[in-house]
Short mmCIF file of C-alpha atoms in Angstrom, two decimals:
data_model
loop_
_atom_site.label_atom_id
_atom_site.label_comp_id
_atom_site.label_asym_id
_atom_site.label_seq_id
_atom_site.Cartn_x
_atom_site.Cartn_y
_atom_site.Cartn_z
CA MET A 1 77.85 133.73 105.87
CA ALA A 2 76.16 131.61 103.21
CA ILE A 3 75.27 128.02 102.41
CA THR A 4 76.90 127.89 98.96
CA LEU A 5 80.26 129.16 97.72
CA ASP A 6 78.49 131.13 94.99
CA GLU A 7 76.45 133.00 97.60
CA ALA A 8 79.60 133.67 99.61
CA ASP A 9 81.37 135.04 96.53
CA ARG A 10 78.41 137.29 95.75
CA ALA A 11 78.39 138.67 99.29
CA ILE A 12 82.14 139.33 99.20
CA ALA A 13 81.85 141.05 95.81
CA ALA A 14 78.84 143.12 96.86
CA ALA A 15 80.61 144.43 99.97
CA ALA A 16 83.72 145.24 97.92
CA ASP A 17 81.66 147.07 95.26
CA ALA A 18 79.85 149.05 97.95
CA GLY A 19 83.12 149.92 99.67
CA VAL A 20 81.94 148.70 103.07
CA PRO A 21 83.69 146.34 105.51
CA LEU A 22 82.53 142.75 105.60
CA GLN A 23 83.31 141.14 108.95
CA VAL A 24 82.26 137.62 109.90
CA GLY A 25 81.26 136.64 113.45
CA PHE A 26 83.90 134.04 114.22
CA ASN A 27 84.06 135.13 117.85
CA ARG A 28 86.72 132.68 119.02
CA ARG A 29 89.34 134.76 117.22
CA TYR A 30 88.52 137.51 119.72
CA ASP A 31 88.68 135.29 122.79
CA THR A 32 91.77 136.02 124.88
CA GLY A 33 92.96 132.41 125.04
CA PHE A 34 92.40 131.51 121.39
CA HIS A 35 93.95 134.79 120.23
CA ALA A 36 97.00 134.30 122.44
CA ALA A 37 97.41 130.75 121.12
CA HIS A 38 97.29 132.03 117.53
CA GLU A 39 100.01 134.57 118.26
CA LYS A 40 102.24 131.99 119.96
CA ILE A 41 101.83 129.53 117.10
CA ARG A 42 102.56 132.21 114.53
CA ALA A 43 105.70 133.13 116.48
CA GLY A 44 106.88 129.51 116.45
CA ALA A 45 106.45 128.91 120.19
CA ILE A 46 105.39 125.28 119.72
CA GLY A 47 107.26 124.59 116.51
CA THR A 48 105.33 123.17 113.58
CA PRO A 49 101.65 122.32 114.24
CA GLN A 50 101.08 118.59 113.81
CA LEU A 51 97.81 117.73 115.56
CA LEU A 52 94.90 120.11 116.17
CA ARG A 53 91.54 119.75 117.86
CA SER A 54 88.50 121.99 118.19
CA LEU A 55 85.16 121.11 119.77
CA THR A 56 81.75 122.64 120.35
CA ARG A 57 79.19 121.09 122.68
CA ASP A 58 75.95 122.99 123.15
CA PRO A 59 74.20 122.78 126.53
CA LYS A 60 70.75 121.63 125.39
CA LEU A 61 68.89 120.42 122.32
CA ALA A 62 65.54 122.12 122.86
CA ASP A 63 63.42 121.51 119.75
CA PRO A 64 65.05 119.21 117.18
CA GLY A 65 62.11 119.68 114.83
CA ARG A 66 63.18 123.28 114.14
CA ILE A 67 66.76 122.43 113.12
CA PRO A 68 67.37 122.55 109.35
CA PRO A 69 69.38 119.76 107.68
CA TRP A 70 73.18 120.05 107.92
CA THR A 71 72.99 122.67 110.70
CA ILE A 72 75.73 120.90 112.65
CA PHE A 73 78.19 121.69 109.83
CA LEU A 74 76.89 125.03 108.53
CA GLU A 75 76.13 126.74 111.85
CA THR A 76 77.98 124.90 114.61
CA LEU A 77 81.17 123.28 113.27
CA ILE A 78 81.69 126.20 110.89
CA HIS A 79 83.23 127.93 113.93
CA ASP A 80 85.53 124.99 114.60
CA PHE A 81 86.63 124.87 110.95
CA ASP A 82 87.60 128.53 111.17
CA THR A 83 89.29 127.97 114.53
CA LEU A 84 91.45 125.19 113.11
CA ARG A 85 92.53 127.44 110.22
CA TYR A 86 93.22 130.23 112.72
CA LEU A 87 95.37 127.92 114.86
CA ASN A 88 97.32 126.64 111.84
CA PRO A 89 98.38 129.99 110.32
CA GLY A 90 99.08 129.99 106.60
CA ALA A 91 97.89 126.40 106.08
CA THR A 92 94.98 125.36 103.87
CA PRO A 93 92.58 122.44 104.44
CA VAL A 94 92.85 119.99 101.54
CA GLU A 95 90.89 116.87 102.56
CA VAL A 96 87.94 116.12 104.83
CA PHE A 97 86.38 112.94 106.20
CA ALA A 98 83.24 113.38 108.30
CA PHE A 99 80.94 111.19 110.38
CA ALA A 100 77.59 112.37 111.74
CA ASP A 101 74.52 110.87 113.38
CA ALA A 102 71.51 111.61 115.57
CA LEU A 103 72.72 110.32 118.92
CA VAL A 104 71.01 112.84 121.19
CA ARG A 105 67.61 112.45 119.49
CA PRO A 106 67.73 109.34 117.31
CA ASP A 107 63.94 109.57 116.88
CA PHE A 108 64.52 112.61 114.62
CA LYS A 109 67.13 111.02 112.37
CA ASP A 110 64.58 110.16 109.70
CA ARG A 111 63.74 113.88 109.54
CA GLY A 112 67.33 114.75 108.69
CA LEU A 113 68.60 115.64 112.17
CA LEU A 114 72.32 115.23 112.80
CA ASP A 115 73.19 116.25 116.37
CA THR A 116 76.65 114.68 116.72
CA ALA A 117 79.60 114.86 114.34
CA VAL A 118 83.32 114.26 114.07
CA VAL A 119 85.32 115.69 111.16
CA THR A 120 88.95 114.95 110.36
CA ILE A 121 90.85 117.47 108.25
CA ARG A 122 94.20 117.21 106.49
CA PHE A 123 96.07 120.48 105.86
CA ASP A 124 98.54 121.20 103.08
CA ASN A 125 101.35 121.58 105.65
CA GLY A 126 100.78 117.98 106.75
CA ALA A 127 98.96 118.79 109.99
CA LEU A 128 96.00 116.61 110.94
CA ALA A 129 93.00 118.07 112.73
CA ALA A 130 89.76 116.91 114.33
CA ALA A 131 86.60 118.93 114.87
CA GLU A 132 83.72 117.56 116.89
CA ALA A 133 80.28 118.78 117.90
CA ASN A 134 77.32 117.62 119.95
CA PHE A 135 74.06 119.45 120.59
CA GLN A 136 73.62 118.43 124.24
CA ALA A 137 76.31 118.54 126.91
CA VAL A 138 74.38 118.17 130.15
CA TYR A 139 77.11 119.92 132.15
CA GLY A 140 77.14 123.21 130.18
CA TYR A 141 78.44 125.05 127.12
CA ASP A 142 81.76 123.46 126.20
CA VAL A 143 84.18 125.02 123.70
CA ARG A 144 87.84 124.00 123.68
CA GLY A 145 90.86 123.84 121.41
CA GLU A 146 94.25 122.14 121.36
CA VAL A 147 97.33 122.40 119.16
CA PHE A 148 100.18 119.91 119.47
CA GLY A 149 103.39 120.93 117.73
CA SER A 150 106.93 119.74 117.24
CA ALA A 151 108.09 121.84 120.22
CA GLY A 152 105.15 121.84 122.59
CA MET A 153 101.39 122.08 123.02
CA LEU A 154 98.74 124.73 123.68
CA THR A 155 95.23 124.23 125.06
CA MET A 156 92.36 126.72 125.07
CA GLY A 157 88.94 126.87 126.68
CA ASP A 158 87.62 126.33 130.19
CA ILE A 159 84.00 125.56 130.93
CA ARG A 160 84.28 126.49 134.60
CA ARG A 161 82.44 129.67 135.58
CA SER A 162 85.24 130.52 138.02
CA HIS A 163 88.43 128.97 139.32
CA LEU A 164 86.59 127.82 142.47
CA THR A 165 86.61 124.03 142.85
CA ALA A 166 84.65 122.33 145.64
CA TYR A 167 85.94 119.15 147.26
CA GLY A 168 83.44 117.11 149.28
CA PRO A 169 82.10 113.65 150.04
CA ASP A 170 80.51 113.43 146.60
CA GLY A 171 83.77 114.26 144.83
CA ILE A 172 85.05 117.36 143.06
CA GLY A 173 82.66 119.94 141.63
CA ALA A 174 82.75 123.28 139.85
CA ALA A 175 80.09 125.63 138.48
CA CYS A 176 79.99 125.54 134.68
CA VAL A 177 79.07 128.08 132.01
CA THR A 178 75.78 127.29 130.26
CA TYR A 179 75.47 130.06 127.63
CA ASP A 180 77.72 131.29 124.85
CA GLN A 181 77.13 134.90 125.93
CA ASP A 182 78.71 134.07 129.27
CA LEU A 183 81.64 132.07 127.92
CA PHE A 184 82.49 134.56 125.17
CA HIS A 185 81.26 137.83 126.68
CA ASP A 186 84.61 139.61 126.30
CA ALA A 187 85.08 138.15 122.81
CA TYR A 188 81.70 139.47 121.65
CA VAL A 189 82.54 142.92 123.00
CA ALA A 190 85.96 142.88 121.29
CA GLU A 191 84.36 141.69 118.05
CA LEU A 192 81.89 144.60 118.00
CA ALA A 193 84.60 147.08 118.98
CA ASP A 194 86.81 145.81 116.14
CA PHE A 195 84.02 146.23 113.59
CA THR A 196 83.28 149.74 114.86
CA GLU A 197 86.95 150.62 114.44
CA CYS A 198 86.90 149.24 110.89
CA VAL A 199 83.93 151.42 109.98
CA ARG A 200 85.49 154.47 111.65
CA THR A 201 88.97 154.16 110.15
CA GLY A 202 88.49 152.19 106.96
CA ARG A 203 90.78 149.42 108.19
CA ALA A 204 90.10 145.94 106.84
CA PRO A 205 88.27 143.62 109.29
CA SER A 206 90.28 141.04 111.21
CA VAL A 207 87.89 138.29 110.08
CA THR A 208 86.98 138.61 106.42
CA GLY A 209 84.50 137.18 103.97
CA GLN A 210 87.32 135.07 102.57
CA ASP A 211 87.76 133.49 106.02
CA ALA A 212 84.05 132.62 106.04
CA ARG A 213 84.28 131.23 102.51
CA ALA A 214 87.22 129.03 103.49
CA ALA A 215 85.33 127.62 106.48
CA LEU A 216 82.27 127.07 104.29
CA SER A 217 84.40 125.08 101.85
CA VAL A 218 85.30 122.70 104.69
CA ALA A 219 81.66 122.50 105.83
CA LEU A 220 80.46 121.62 102.32
CA ALA A 221 83.18 118.99 102.01
CA ALA A 222 82.06 117.53 105.35
CA ILE A 223 78.45 117.38 104.14
CA GLN A 224 79.53 115.60 100.97
CA SER A 225 81.75 113.25 102.97
CA VAL A 226 78.79 112.17 105.12
CA THR A 227 76.66 111.80 102.00
CA ILE A 228 79.11 109.51 100.19
CA ASN A 229 80.63 107.99 103.35
CA GLY A 230 84.16 108.72 102.24
CA PRO A 231 86.91 111.35 102.16
CA VAL A 232 86.44 114.48 100.04
CA ARG A 233 89.02 116.87 98.68
CA VAL A 234 88.23 120.44 99.69
CA GLY A 235 87.22 122.30 96.56
CA ASP A 236 85.70 119.23 94.90
CA THR A 237 82.30 120.04 96.36
CA VAL A 238 79.38 121.53 94.48
CA ALA A 239 79.52 125.34 94.67
#
């Protein structure tokens, strides 16, 4: 939604003053599997969340020269930060430790490219989480999540285009999804339908500006963590 907390606050305030809904495009909340996991966790189906994981691996890094600095946190992992909050209902991220490098295209590192990152997050309910991203998964577009709790575990995400698996002399193979529009087609449709319903009825959006601001706080903490090479308390970052 923004690249500073001040900008996010201004956007939230402007939408409120104008009396219009502000919905943020965190599409995984509309995916059937991620949404079902959220509901089960909120209902206590796996007890208390203890370990969480969210990952995003894009299918191809086309032109690294066009990628602005810190994109991996502000545009890619921002979705994973929101997903981890979504899968740990009512909990707040309090501390972040991030590592990032240019492993796909190391020749662009001196231009500020970071194409691979791992972020660990501590929540105020004690849960520990990991978010990871990479800009080039040669096998397709890979988005998955996992929540391990005191009474069980839930996993989300499947890169396979269908449930068909081929067994042959070269091993096991399956066709994989290569675009986000294919993997999250139904989620994008549900997201747009939800926003339309908000405009029509005046209902508050399911994903708010405050959700985007919270994810941005984690992203900014991750950027600072990489900069200082150490852990950062969420909220201690520059607005």
